[in-house]
Coordinates of C-alpha atoms in Angstrom, one line a residue:
M1283 CA 57.1 33.8 42.3
H1284 CA 54.7 33.5 39.8
S1285 CA 53.6 29.1 39.6
F1286 CA 54.4 27.8 36.4
R1287 CA 54.0 24.7 34.7
S1288 CA 57.5 23.0 33.9
L1289 CA 58.1 22.5 30.8
P1290 CA 57.4 18.1 30.5
S1291 CA 54.1 18.7 31.9
I1292 CA 53.8 21.2 29.1
R1293 CA 54.8 18.8 26.7
R1294 CA 52.6 15.9 28.2
S1295 CA 49.4 18.5 27.7
R1296 CA 50.1 19.6 24.3
K1297 CA 50.8 15.6 23.1
A1298 CA 47.4 14.8 24.9
L1299 CA 45.5 17.8 23.4
V1300 CA 47.1 16.9 19.8
A1301 CA 46.2 13.1 19.8
A1302 CA 42.7 14.0 20.9
A1303 CA 42.2 16.0 17.6
A1304 CA 43.6 13.7 15.8
A1305 CA 41.2 10.9 16.9
A1306 CA 38.7 13.5 16.8
L1307 CA 39.6 13.8 13.2
L1308 CA 39.6 10.1 12.3
V1309 CA 36.0 9.5 13.7
A1310 CA 34.4 12.7 11.9
A1311 CA 36.6 11.2 8.5
G1312 CA 35.0 7.9 9.0
S1313 CA 31.4 8.8 9.9
V1314 CA 32.0 11.3 6.5
A1315 CA 33.3 8.2 4.4
Y1316 CA 30.2 6.0 5.8
A1317 CA 27.7 8.5 5.0
Q1318 CA 29.0 9.0 1.6
T1319 CA 28.8 5.0 1.2
T1320 CA 25.4 4.7 3.0
A1321 CA 24.3 8.0 0.0
A1322 CA 25.7 6.2 -3.2
G1323 CA 23.8 3.3 -2.5
D1324 CA 20.5 2.7 -4.2
P1325 CA 17.8 4.7 -2.5
V1326 CA 14.9 3.6 -1.4
T1327 CA 12.0 3.9 -4.0
S1328 CA 8.2 4.0 -4.2
E1329 CA 6.0 3.7 -6.9
T1330 CA 2.2 3.7 -7.5
L1331 CA 0.8 1.4 -9.3
S1332 CA -2.9 3.6 -9.0
E1333 CA -4.7 5.6 -6.9
G1334 CA -7.9 6.9 -6.8
D1335 CA -11.0 8.5 -4.5
T1336 CA -14.3 7.2 -2.5
G1337 CA -17.0 9.3 -1.0
Q1338 CA -18.0 5.6 0.7
S1339 CA -17.8 6.0 4.3
F1340 CA -16.1 2.5 5.7
T1341 CA -14.5 0.8 8.3
I1342 CA -12.4 -2.3 8.4
K1343 CA -13.2 -4.8 11.1
A1344 CA -10.1 -7.1 12.1
D1345 CA -11.3 -9.5 15.1
G1346 CA -8.7 -11.4 14.9
S1347 CA -6.0 -13.0 12.6
R1348 CA -6.2 -11.4 9.3
H1349 CA -4.8 -12.3 5.3
L1350 CA -4.1 -9.2 3.8
V1351 CA -3.5 -9.5 0.0
Y1352 CA -2.6 -6.9 -2.4
R1353 CA -3.3 -8.2 -6.4
K1354 CA -4.1 -6.7 -9.9
A1355 CA -7.5 -7.8 -11.5
V1356 CA -8.3 -7.8 -15.2
I1357 CA -11.5 -8.4 -16.6
P1358 CA -11.7 -8.2 -20.4
P1359 CA -14.0 -6.7 -22.5
G1360 CA -17.6 -8.7 -22.4
A1361 CA -16.8 -10.7 -19.2
S1362 CA -18.1 -10.2 -15.8
T1363 CA -17.3 -11.2 -12.1
G1364 CA -21.0 -13.0 -11.7
W1365 CA -22.5 -13.0 -8.9
H1366 CA -20.6 -12.9 -5.6
F1367 CA -20.2 -11.5 -2.1
H1368 CA -17.1 -11.2 -0.3
T1369 CA -16.0 -12.6 3.2
G1370 CA -13.9 -9.8 4.4
E1371 CA -13.0 -6.1 3.1
E1372 CA -11.9 -5.5 0.1
I1373 CA -10.5 -2.2 -1.2
A1374 CA -10.5 -1.6 -5.3
V1375 CA -8.6 1.0 -7.6
I1376 CA -10.1 1.2 -11.1
H1377 CA -6.7 1.5 -12.8
S1378 CA -8.1 1.5 -16.9
G1379 CA -11.2 1.2 -18.3
T1380 CA -14.8 0.9 -17.0
M1381 CA -16.6 -2.1 -14.8
V1382 CA -20.2 -1.2 -14.3
R1383 CA -21.3 -3.1 -10.9
V1384 CA -24.6 -3.9 -10.3
N1385 CA -26.1 -3.9 -6.6
G1386 CA -28.4 -7.1 -5.9
S1387 CA -30.3 -6.0 -3.0
D1388 CA -31.9 -3.2 -5.6
C1389 CA -30.4 -3.8 -9.6
S1390 CA -29.0 -0.2 -8.9
E1391 CA -25.8 0.3 -11.3
R1392 CA -22.7 2.5 -10.4
S1393 CA -20.1 2.8 -13.3
L1394 CA -16.8 3.3 -12.0
G1395 CA -13.9 4.5 -14.6
P1396 CA -10.0 5.2 -14.2
G1397 CA -9.5 6.6 -11.3
D1398 CA -12.2 5.5 -8.9
A1399 CA -12.2 3.6 -5.5
L1400 CA -14.4 1.6 -4.2
V1401 CA -14.7 -0.5 -0.6
E1402 CA -16.9 -3.7 -1.2
P1403 CA -19.2 -4.2 1.9
T1404 CA -18.6 -7.6 3.6
G1405 CA -21.6 -10.5 3.2
P1406 CA -24.3 -12.7 1.7
D1407 CA -26.3 -9.7 2.0
E1408 CA -24.0 -7.8 0.0
A1409 CA -24.0 -9.6 -3.2
H1410 CA -23.3 -8.3 -6.4
F1411 CA -22.3 -8.6 -10.1
G1412 CA -19.0 -6.8 -11.9
T1413 CA -19.5 -6.2 -15.9
N1414 CA -17.1 -5.1 -18.6
R1415 CA -19.6 -3.6 -21.2
G1416 CA -16.3 -1.5 -22.8
S1417 CA -14.0 -2.4 -25.3
E1418 CA -10.5 -2.3 -23.3
P1419 CA -9.7 -4.3 -20.4
V1420 CA -11.0 -2.9 -16.9
V1421 CA -7.8 -3.7 -14.6
L1422 CA -8.4 -2.9 -11.0
Y1423 CA -6.0 -2.8 -8.0
I1424 CA -7.2 -4.9 -5.1
T1425 CA -6.1 -5.1 -1.4
D1426 CA -8.0 -7.9 0.4
V1427 CA -8.3 -7.6 4.1
L1428 CA -9.5 -11.7 4.6
P1429 CA -10.3 -13.6 7.7
K1430 CA -7.3 -16.2 7.6
G1431 CA -8.2 -19.1 5.1
A1432 CA -11.3 -17.4 3.5
D1433 CA -11.2 -17.1 -0.2
F1434 CA -11.9 -13.4 -2.0
S1435 CA -15.1 -13.6 -2.1
E1436 CA -17.9 -16.5 -2.6
P1437 CA -20.8 -17.1 -5.3
A1438 CA -24.1 -15.5 -4.5
E1439 CA -27.4 -16.7 -6.4
D1440 CA -28.9 -14.6 -9.3
P1441 CA -31.4 -12.0 -7.6
G1442 CA -33.0 -11.6 -10.8
C1443 CA -31.5 -8.2 -12.2
E1444 CA -32.1 -8.0 -15.6
N1445 CA -29.5 -5.2 -15.9
A1446 CA -26.9 -7.3 -14.9
K1447 CA -25.2 -9.0 -18.2

């Protein structure tokens, strides 16, 4: 004689299967609805404000707490930064215009234009002077990695470079 389940047992199994399938369908539908709501929201965006390249080797030192600043600097035609040095690391990208950087230790000049990047060395032995000898403003995007409470730069004595004008 074959062993068959009783009819009420089969009905109970079918009901359980239908209930499980319905629950799975509701969960799946809820997931799809949630995904559509999330996807329909505002996307994350990113806008490159400026970019540049440098051949300089550099290391960013962080021996303690640091204050990070991202800023835009504008040097009008004929203006200059004056002699100064940096108290923390400064990474800059020239967005537009042409800036001439005069190194205080040997009076050498470096001309920087759009797409050029520079990493400024730190400390009083690294005094330099930036000037705009062109006809359009120099726009720089700068990231400063500063010791807490430090200024972007400190004034430096003029080392007597005749080309720093």
